[in-house]
Coordinates of C-alpha atoms in Angstrom, one line a residue:
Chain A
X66 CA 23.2 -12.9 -14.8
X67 CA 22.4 -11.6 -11.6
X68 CA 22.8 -13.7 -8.6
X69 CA 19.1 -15.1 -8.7
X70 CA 19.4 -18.1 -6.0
X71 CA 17.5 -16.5 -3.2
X72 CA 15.2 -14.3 -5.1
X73 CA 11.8 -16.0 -5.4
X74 CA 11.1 -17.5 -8.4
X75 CA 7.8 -16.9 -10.8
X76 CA 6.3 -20.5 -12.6
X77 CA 8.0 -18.8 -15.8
X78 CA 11.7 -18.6 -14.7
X79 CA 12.5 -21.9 -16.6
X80 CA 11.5 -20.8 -19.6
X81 CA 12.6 -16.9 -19.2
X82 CA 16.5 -18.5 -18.8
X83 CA 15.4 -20.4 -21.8
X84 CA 14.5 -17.8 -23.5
X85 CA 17.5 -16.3 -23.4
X86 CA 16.3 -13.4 -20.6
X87 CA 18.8 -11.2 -18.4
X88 CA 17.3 -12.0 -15.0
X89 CA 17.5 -9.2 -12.3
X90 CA 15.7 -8.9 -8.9
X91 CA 12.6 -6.9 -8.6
X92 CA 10.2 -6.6 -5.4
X93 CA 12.0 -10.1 -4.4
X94 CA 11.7 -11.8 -7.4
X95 CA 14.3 -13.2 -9.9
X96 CA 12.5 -11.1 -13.1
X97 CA 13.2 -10.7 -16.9
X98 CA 14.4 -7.2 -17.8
X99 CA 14.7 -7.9 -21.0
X100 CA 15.4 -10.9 -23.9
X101 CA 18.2 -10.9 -26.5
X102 CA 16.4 -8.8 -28.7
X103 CA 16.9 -6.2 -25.9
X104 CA 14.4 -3.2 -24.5
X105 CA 14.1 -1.1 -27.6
X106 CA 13.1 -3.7 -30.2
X107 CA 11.0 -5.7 -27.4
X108 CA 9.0 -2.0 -26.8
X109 CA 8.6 -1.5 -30.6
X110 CA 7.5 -4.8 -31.4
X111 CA 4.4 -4.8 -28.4
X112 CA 3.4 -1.5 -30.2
X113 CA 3.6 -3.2 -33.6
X114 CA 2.3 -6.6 -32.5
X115 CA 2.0 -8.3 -29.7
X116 CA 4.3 -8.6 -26.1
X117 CA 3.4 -11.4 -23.5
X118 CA 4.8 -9.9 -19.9
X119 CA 5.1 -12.5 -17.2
X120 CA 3.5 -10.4 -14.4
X121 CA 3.2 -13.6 -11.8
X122 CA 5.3 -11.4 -9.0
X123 CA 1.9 -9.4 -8.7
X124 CA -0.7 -10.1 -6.0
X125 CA -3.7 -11.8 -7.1
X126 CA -6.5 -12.0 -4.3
X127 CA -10.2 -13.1 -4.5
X128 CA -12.1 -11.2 -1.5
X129 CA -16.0 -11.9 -0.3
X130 CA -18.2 -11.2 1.8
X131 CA -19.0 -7.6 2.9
X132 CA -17.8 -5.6 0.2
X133 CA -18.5 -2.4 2.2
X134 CA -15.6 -3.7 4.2
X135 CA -13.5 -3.4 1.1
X136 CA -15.0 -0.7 -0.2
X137 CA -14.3 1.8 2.7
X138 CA -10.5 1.3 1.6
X139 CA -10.2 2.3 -1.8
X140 CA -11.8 4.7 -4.2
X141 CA -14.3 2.8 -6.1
X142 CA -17.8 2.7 -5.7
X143 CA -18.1 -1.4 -6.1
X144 CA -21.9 -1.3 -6.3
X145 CA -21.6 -0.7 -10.2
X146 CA -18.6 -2.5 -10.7
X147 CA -20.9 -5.1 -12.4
X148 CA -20.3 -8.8 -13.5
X149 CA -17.4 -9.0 -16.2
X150 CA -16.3 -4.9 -15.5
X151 CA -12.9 -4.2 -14.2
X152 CA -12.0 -1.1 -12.3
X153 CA -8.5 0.7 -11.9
X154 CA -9.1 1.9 -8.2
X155 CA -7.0 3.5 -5.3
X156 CA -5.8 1.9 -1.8
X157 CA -5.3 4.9 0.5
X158 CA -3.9 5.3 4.2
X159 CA -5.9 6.9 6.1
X160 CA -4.3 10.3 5.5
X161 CA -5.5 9.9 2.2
X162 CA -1.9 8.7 0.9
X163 CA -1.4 5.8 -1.9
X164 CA -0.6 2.7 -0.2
X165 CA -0.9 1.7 -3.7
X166 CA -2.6 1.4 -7.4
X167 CA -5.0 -1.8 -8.2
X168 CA -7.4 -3.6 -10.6
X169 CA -10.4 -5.0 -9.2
X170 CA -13.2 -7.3 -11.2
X171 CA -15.9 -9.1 -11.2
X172 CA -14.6 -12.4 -13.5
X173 CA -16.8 -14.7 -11.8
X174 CA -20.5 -12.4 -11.4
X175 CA -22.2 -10.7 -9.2
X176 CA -22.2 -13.0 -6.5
X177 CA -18.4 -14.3 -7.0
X178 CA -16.4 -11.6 -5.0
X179 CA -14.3 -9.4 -6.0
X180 CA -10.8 -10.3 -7.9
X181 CA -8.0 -8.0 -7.2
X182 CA -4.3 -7.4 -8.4
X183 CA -2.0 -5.6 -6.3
X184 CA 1.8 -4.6 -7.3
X185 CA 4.7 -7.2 -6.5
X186 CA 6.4 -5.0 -4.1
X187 CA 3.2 -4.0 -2.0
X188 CA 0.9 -7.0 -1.8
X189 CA 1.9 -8.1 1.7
X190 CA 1.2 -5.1 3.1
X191 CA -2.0 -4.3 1.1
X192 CA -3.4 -8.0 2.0
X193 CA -2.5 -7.1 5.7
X194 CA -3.9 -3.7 5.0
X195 CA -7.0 -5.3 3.8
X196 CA -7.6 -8.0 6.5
X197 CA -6.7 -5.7 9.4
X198 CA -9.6 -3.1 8.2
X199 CA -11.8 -6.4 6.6
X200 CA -12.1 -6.9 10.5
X201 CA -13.9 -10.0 10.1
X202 CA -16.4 -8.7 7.9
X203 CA -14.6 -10.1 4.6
X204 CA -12.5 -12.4 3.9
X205 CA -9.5 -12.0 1.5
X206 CA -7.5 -15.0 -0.1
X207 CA -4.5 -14.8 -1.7
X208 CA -4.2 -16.4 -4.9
X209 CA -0.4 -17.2 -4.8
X210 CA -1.4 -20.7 -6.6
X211 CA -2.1 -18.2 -10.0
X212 CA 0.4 -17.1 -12.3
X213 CA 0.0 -13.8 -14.5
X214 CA 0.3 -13.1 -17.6
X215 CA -0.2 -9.3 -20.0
X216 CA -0.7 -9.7 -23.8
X217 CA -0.4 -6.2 -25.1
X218 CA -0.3 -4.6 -28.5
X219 CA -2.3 -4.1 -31.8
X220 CA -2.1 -7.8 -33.0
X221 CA -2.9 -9.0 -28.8
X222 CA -6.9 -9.4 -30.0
X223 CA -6.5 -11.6 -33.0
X224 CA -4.0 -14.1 -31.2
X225 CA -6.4 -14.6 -27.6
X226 CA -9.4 -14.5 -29.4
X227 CA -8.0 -17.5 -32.1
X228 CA -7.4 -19.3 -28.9
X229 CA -10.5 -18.2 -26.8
X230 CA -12.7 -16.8 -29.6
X231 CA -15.5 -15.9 -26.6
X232 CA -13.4 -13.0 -25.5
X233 CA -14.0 -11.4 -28.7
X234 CA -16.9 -9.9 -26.7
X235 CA -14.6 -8.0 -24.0
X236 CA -14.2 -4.4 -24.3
X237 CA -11.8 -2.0 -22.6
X238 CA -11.8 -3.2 -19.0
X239 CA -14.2 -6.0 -18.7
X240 CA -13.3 -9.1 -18.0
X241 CA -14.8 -12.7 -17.8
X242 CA -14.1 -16.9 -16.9
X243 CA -12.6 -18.6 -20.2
X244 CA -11.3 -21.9 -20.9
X245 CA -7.7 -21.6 -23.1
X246 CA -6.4 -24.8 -24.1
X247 CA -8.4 -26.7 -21.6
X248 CA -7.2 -25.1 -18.9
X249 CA -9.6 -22.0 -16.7
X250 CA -8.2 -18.8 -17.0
X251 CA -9.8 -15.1 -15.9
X252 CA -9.0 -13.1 -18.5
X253 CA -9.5 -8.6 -18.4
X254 CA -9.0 -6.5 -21.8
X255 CA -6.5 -4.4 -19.8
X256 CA -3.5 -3.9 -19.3
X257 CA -0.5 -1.1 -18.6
X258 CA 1.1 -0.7 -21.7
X259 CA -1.6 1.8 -23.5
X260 CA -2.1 -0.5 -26.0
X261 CA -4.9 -3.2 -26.5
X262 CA -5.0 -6.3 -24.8
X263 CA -5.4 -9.0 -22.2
X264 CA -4.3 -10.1 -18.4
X265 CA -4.5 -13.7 -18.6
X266 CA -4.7 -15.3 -14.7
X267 CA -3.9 -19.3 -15.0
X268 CA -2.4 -22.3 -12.4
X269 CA 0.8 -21.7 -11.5
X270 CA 1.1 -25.7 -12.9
X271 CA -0.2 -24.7 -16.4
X272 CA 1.3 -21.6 -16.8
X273 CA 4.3 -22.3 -19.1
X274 CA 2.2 -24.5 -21.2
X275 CA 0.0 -21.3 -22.0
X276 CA 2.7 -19.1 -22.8
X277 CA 4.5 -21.5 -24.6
X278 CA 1.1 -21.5 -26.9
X279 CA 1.0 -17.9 -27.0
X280 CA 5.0 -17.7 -27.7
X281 CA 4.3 -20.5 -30.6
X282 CA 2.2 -17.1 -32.6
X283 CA 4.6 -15.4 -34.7
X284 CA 3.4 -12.5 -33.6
X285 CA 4.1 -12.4 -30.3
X286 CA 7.6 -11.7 -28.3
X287 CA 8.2 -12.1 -24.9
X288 CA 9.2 -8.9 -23.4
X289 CA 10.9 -7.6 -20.3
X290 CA 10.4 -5.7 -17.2
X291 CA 12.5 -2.9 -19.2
X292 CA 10.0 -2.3 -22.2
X293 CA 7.2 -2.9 -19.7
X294 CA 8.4 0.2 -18.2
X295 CA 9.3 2.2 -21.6
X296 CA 5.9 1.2 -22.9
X297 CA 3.9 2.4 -19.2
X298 CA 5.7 5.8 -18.9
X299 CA 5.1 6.5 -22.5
X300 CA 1.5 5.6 -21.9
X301 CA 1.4 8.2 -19.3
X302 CA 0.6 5.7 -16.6
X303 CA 2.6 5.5 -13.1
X304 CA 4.7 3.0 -11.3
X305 CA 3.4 2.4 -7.8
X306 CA 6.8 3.6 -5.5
X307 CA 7.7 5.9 -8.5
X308 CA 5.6 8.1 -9.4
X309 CA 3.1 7.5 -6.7
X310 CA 3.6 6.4 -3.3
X311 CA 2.5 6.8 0.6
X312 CA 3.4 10.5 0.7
X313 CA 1.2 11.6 -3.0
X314 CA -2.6 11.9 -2.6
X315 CA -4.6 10.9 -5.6
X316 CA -5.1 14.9 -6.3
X317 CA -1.4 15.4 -6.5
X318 CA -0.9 12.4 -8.6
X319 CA -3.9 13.5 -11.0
X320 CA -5.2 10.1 -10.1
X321 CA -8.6 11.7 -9.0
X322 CA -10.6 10.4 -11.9
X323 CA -10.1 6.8 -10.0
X324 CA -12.6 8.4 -6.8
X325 CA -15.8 7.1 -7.7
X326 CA -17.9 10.5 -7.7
X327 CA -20.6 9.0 -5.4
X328 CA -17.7 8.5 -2.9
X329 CA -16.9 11.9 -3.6
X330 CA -20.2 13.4 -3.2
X331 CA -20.0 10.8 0.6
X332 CA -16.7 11.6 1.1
X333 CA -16.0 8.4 2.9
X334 CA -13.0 7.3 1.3
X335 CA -10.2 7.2 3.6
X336 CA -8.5 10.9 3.7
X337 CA -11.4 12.6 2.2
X338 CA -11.3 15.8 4.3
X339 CA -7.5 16.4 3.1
X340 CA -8.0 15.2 -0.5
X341 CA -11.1 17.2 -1.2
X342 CA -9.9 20.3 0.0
X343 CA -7.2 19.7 -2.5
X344 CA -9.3 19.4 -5.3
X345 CA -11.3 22.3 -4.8
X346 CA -8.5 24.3 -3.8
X347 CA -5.6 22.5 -6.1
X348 CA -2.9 20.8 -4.4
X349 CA 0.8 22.4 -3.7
X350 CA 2.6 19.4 -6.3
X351 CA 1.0 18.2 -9.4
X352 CA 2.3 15.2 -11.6
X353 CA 2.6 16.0 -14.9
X354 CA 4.3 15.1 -18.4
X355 CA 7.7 16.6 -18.8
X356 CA 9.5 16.4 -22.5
X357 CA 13.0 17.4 -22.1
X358 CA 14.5 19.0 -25.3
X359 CA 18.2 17.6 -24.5
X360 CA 18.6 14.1 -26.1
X361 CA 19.8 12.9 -22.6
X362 CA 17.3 11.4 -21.0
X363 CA 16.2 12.9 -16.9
X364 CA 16.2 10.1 -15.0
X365 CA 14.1 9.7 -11.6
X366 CA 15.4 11.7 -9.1
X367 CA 16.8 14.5 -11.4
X368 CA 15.7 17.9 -10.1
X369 CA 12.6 20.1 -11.7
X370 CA 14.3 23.8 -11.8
X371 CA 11.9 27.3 -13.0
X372 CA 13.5 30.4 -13.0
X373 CA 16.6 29.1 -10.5
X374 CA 14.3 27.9 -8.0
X375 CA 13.6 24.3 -7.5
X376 CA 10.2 23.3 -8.2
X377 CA 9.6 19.3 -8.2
X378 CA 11.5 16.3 -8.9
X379 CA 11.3 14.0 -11.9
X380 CA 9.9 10.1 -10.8
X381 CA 10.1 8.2 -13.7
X382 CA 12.0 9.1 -16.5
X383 CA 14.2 7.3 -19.7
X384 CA 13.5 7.2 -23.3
X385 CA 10.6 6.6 -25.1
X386 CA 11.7 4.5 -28.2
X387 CA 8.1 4.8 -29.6
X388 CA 7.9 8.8 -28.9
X389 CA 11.7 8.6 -30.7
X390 CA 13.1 11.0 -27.4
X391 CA 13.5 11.4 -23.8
X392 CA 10.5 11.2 -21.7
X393 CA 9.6 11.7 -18.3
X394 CA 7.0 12.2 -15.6
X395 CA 7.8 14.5 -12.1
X396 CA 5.8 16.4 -10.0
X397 CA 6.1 20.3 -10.4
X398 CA 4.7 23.4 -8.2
X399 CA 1.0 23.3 -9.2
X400 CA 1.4 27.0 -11.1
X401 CA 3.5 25.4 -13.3
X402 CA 1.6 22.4 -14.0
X403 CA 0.5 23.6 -17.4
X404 CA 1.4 21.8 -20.9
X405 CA 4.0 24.0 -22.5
X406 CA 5.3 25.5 -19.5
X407 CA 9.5 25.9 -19.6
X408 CA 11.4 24.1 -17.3
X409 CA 14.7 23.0 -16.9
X410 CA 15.8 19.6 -15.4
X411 CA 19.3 19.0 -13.8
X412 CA 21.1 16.0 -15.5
X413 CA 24.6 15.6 -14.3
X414 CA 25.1 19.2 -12.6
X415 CA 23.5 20.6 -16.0
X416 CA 20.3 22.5 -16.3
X417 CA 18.8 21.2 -19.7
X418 CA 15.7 22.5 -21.5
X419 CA 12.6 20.8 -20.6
X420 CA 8.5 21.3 -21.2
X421 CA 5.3 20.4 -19.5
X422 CA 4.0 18.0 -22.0
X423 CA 0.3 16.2 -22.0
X424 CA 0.2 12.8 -21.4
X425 CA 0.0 10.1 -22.9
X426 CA 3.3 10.7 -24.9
X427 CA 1.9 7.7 -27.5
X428 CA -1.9 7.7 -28.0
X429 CA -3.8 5.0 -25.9
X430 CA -4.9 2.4 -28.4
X431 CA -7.3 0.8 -26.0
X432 CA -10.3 -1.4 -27.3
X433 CA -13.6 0.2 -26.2
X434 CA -16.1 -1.6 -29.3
Chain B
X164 CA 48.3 -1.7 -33.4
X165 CA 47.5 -3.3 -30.6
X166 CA 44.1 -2.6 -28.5
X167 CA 44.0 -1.9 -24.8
X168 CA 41.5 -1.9 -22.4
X169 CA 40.6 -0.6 -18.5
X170 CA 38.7 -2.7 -16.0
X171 CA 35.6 0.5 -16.2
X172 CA 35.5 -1.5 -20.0
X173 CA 36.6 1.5 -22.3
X174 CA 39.5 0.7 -25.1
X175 CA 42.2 2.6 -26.5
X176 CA 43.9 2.1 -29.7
X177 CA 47.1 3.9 -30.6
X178 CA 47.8 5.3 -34.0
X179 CA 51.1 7.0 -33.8
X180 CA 50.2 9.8 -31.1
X181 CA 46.6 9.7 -31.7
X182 CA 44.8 7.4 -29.0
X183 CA 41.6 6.5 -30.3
X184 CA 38.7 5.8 -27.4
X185 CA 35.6 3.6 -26.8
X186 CA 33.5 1.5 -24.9
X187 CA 33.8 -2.3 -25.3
X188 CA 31.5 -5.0 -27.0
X189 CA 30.8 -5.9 -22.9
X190 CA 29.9 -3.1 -22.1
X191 CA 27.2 -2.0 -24.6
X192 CA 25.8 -5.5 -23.9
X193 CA 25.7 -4.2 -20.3
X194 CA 24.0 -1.0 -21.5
X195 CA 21.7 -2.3 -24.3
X196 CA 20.3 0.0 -26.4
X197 CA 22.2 3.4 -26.5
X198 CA 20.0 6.3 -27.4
X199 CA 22.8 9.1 -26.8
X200 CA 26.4 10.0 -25.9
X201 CA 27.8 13.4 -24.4
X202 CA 30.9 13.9 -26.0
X203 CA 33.8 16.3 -24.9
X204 CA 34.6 19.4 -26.7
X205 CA 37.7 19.1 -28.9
X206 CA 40.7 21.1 -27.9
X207 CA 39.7 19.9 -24.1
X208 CA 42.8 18.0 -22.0
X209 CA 41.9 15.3 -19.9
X210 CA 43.8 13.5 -17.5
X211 CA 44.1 9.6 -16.9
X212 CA 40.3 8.9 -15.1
X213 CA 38.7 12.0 -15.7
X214 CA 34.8 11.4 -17.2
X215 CA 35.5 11.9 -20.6
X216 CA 31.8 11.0 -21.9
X217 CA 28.7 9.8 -20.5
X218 CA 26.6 7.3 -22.9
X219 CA 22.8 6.7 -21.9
X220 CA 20.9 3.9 -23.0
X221 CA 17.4 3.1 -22.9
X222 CA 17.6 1.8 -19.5
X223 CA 20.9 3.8 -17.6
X224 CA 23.6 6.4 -17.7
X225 CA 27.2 5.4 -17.6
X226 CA 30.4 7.3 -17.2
X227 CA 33.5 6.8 -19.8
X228 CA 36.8 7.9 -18.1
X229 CA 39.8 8.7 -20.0
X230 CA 42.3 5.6 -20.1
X231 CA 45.1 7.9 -21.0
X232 CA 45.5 11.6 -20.4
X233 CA 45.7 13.5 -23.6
X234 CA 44.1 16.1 -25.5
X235 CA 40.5 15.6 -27.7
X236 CA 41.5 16.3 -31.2
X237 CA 38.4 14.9 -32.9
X238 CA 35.0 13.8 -31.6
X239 CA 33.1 11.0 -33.4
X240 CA 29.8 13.5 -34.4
X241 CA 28.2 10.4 -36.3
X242 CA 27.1 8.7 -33.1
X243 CA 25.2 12.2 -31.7
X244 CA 23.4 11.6 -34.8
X245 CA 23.2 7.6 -34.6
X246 CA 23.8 6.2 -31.7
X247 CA 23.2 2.9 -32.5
X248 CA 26.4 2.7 -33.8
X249 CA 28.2 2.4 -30.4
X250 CA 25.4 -0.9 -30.6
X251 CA 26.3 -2.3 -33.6
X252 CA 30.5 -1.4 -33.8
X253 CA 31.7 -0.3 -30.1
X254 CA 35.5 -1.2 -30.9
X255 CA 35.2 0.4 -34.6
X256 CA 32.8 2.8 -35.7
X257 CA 31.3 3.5 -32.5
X258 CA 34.4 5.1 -31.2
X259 CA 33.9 8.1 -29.5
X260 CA 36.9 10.4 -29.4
X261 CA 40.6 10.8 -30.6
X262 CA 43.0 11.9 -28.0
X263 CA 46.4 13.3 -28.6
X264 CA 48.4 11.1 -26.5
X265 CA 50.5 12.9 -23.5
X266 CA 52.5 9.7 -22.2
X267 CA 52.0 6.4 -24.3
X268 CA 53.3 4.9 -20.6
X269 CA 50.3 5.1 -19.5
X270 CA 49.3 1.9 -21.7
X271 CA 51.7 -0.2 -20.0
X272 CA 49.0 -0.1 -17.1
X273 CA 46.1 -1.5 -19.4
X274 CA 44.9 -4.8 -19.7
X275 CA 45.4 -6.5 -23.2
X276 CA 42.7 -8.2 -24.8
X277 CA 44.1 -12.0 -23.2
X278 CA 43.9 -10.0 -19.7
X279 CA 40.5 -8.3 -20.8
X280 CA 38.4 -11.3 -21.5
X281 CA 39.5 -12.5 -18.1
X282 CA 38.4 -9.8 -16.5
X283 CA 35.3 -10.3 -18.3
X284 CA 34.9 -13.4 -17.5

């Protein structure tokens, strides 16, 4: 095991060491990469039943007040982000960069605020972000008292709803206040996996009772940060610091679909002069799918090469145990952008066939009623 | 015959000149899953820490270096097509290639499997 004694600690370590988990340090936290049963039969068992991630390093803040103030920062439009809808939105810099990816709801209704949750590795400077341009007009409070938990996969519906049977009435991204064993929980049918199922927000104190319930279904595993990225790249879906950072825009990410159109029509989203010209003229980069042919995965990093000439870099990249080959995402010259087009990526000095693939590599299996 | 091992955690396992070549139960554990192995072609000599192989797992890449110099004289084609092996049998089935031995000295500097779980720990 990693040296975990100054790494921060999530309410689940306890029972993660009990469980038999590798610990490793991720964003500052001591985090499971994976259980015995180990990262391919933890990703294949989430697709056939049911995972339960421990996602408590993420930031979970509840903002109110002027939600113009908030709104001026990301890409939504929040005025029909009604009560019990979820939105996958957009932080941006003000040149229009990713400061980072986010979920924002409305749990509590139309006159509760805004819940939010922010990636581990960002939320201190996305709450700092926030309050500097909330400039009084909002107020954000971090919910570091709330643990986290994801229930993905095909069998994720049938165990919360036996425990909570009035989220049977939650669709794809919407998202609601429940009561799970007694204890008050916001629960959203989302998730990052591309499978069905539910982020559970609950005490940091009650927290291991919960999932300690949900581990006592036989059809749920826990699983690791290391399937919880297998399952997310397969899905087609990026990793803040990965495969999106400060220096992408949301066009070169192909992350536009997250700018509300009314803030497009405005264009009063932070960077809009830069990021519109992009998408009517196409930006220089695009990130795209890329199935290599080799049976060596391209790991991040590894080189994009067309015709000799260097022409993007891979970002996230491994093997897809559900897909049954190497997968990987990267950004490529925009010409080349294209599903089919040959590339090669450099593995190990090597040039190896690749393609522009479509993404998702697995078929989202997301509840929408 | 007895089983040697390096402190990169590969093995060797002389059969008369014929130096048979892995990676160790540690070290798939390290790895977890293995989804493919780059093998050397045969009739290529390698000397004492050269990369010899590289295995990739779900998660990483990892060198193998050669424990002994020698020349390849078989490569273990089952794993290309079953990887998992290497998983489920890295000091038997999952070996990965046989080297002709050039100086069975070379041994004497390898940890025995006493001095191996040690290093281990």
């Amino acid at each position: 095991m990693a040296d975990t004694a100054d790494l921060l600690k999530t309410p689940l370590y306890d029972l993660h060491v009990e469980l038999g988990a590798r610990m490793v340090e991720f964003a500052g936290y001591a985090m499971p990469v994976q259980y015995p049963a180990g990262i391919m039969a933890e990703h294949l068992h989430t697709r056939e039943l049911a995972g339960l991630f421990d996602v408590s390093h993420m930031g979970q803040a509840h903002i109110t007040g002027d939600e113009a103030a908030l709104e001026a920062l990301i890409t939504a439009d929040l005025s029909v982000l009604g009560a019990g809808e979820q939105k996958y939105t957009l932080l941006l810099n003000a040149e229009g960069g990713i400061m980072d990816d986010l979920m924002v709801s409305r749990p509590f209704g139309a006159d509760g605020g805004i819940f939010a949750v922010v990636n581990a590795g960002t939320k201190g400077k996305d709450f700092a972000h926030m309050r500097a341009g909330f400039a009084g007009r909002a107020t954000l409070a971090e919910l570091s008292d709330r643990a986290l938990l994801a229930l993905q996969g095909p069998a994720a519906a049938a165990v919360f709803t036996g425990l909570v049977p009035e989220a049977a009435k939650l669709v794809f991204m919407q998202c609601g206040v429940f009561t799970l064993d007694g204890v008050e929980i916001y629960a959203s049918r989302s998730g990052y996996t591309g499978e069905d199922g539910f982020e559970i927000s609950i005490p940091a104190d009650k927290a291991e009772r919960i999932a300690r319930l949900l581990l006592s279904d036989e059809r749920v595993k826990p699983i690791g940060l290391g399937a919880r990225d297998s399952l997310r790249l397969e899905a087609g879906l990026c990793l803040y610091g990965h495969d999106m950072d400060e220096g992408r825009t949301p066009a070169e990410a192909a992350l536009t679909w997250a700018i509300a159109k009314v803030r497009r029509e405005r264009a009063d989203f932070p960077g809009a002069a830069k990021i519109l010209k992009q998408i009517a003229d196409g930006p220089a980069q695009k990130r795209v799918g890329i199935k290599p042919h080799d049976k060596s995965p391209a790991r991040e990093g590894a080189e994009i090469v067309h015709n000799g000439e260097v022409v993007g870099i891979v970002t996230s990249g491994g093997f897809g145990p559900s897909f049954g080959a190497p997968v990987a995402m990267g950004y490529v010259r925009a010409d080349l952008a294209k599903p089919g087009t040959a590339l090669e990526l450099m593995v190990r000095g090597k040039a190896r066939a690749a393609e522009v693939a479509s993404l998702p590599f697995t078929p989202h299996r997301f509840y929408r009623g | 015959m007895t089983t040697r091992f390096t402190t990169d955690h590969e093995w060797v396992r002389l059969e008369g000149d014929v130096a048979f070549i892995g990676i160790t139960q540690y070290a798939t554990e390290q790895l977890g899953d293995v989804i493919s192995v780059e093998l050397p072609d045969v009739g290529k000599s390698f000397k004492k820490g050269d990369e010899i192989a590289v295995v990739d797992s779900v998660k990483t890449a990892a060198e193998v270096y050669a424990p002994v110099s020698g020349e390849v004289i078989e490569i273990n084609d089952g794993i290309e097509d079953a990887p998992q092996i290497v998983n489920d049998e890295p000091q038997g089935g999952g070996w990965f290639v046989k080297l002709k031995i050039a100086d069975k000295g070379e041994l004497d500097g390898l940890m025995d499997e006493a001095a191996y779980a040690k290093h281990i720990g």
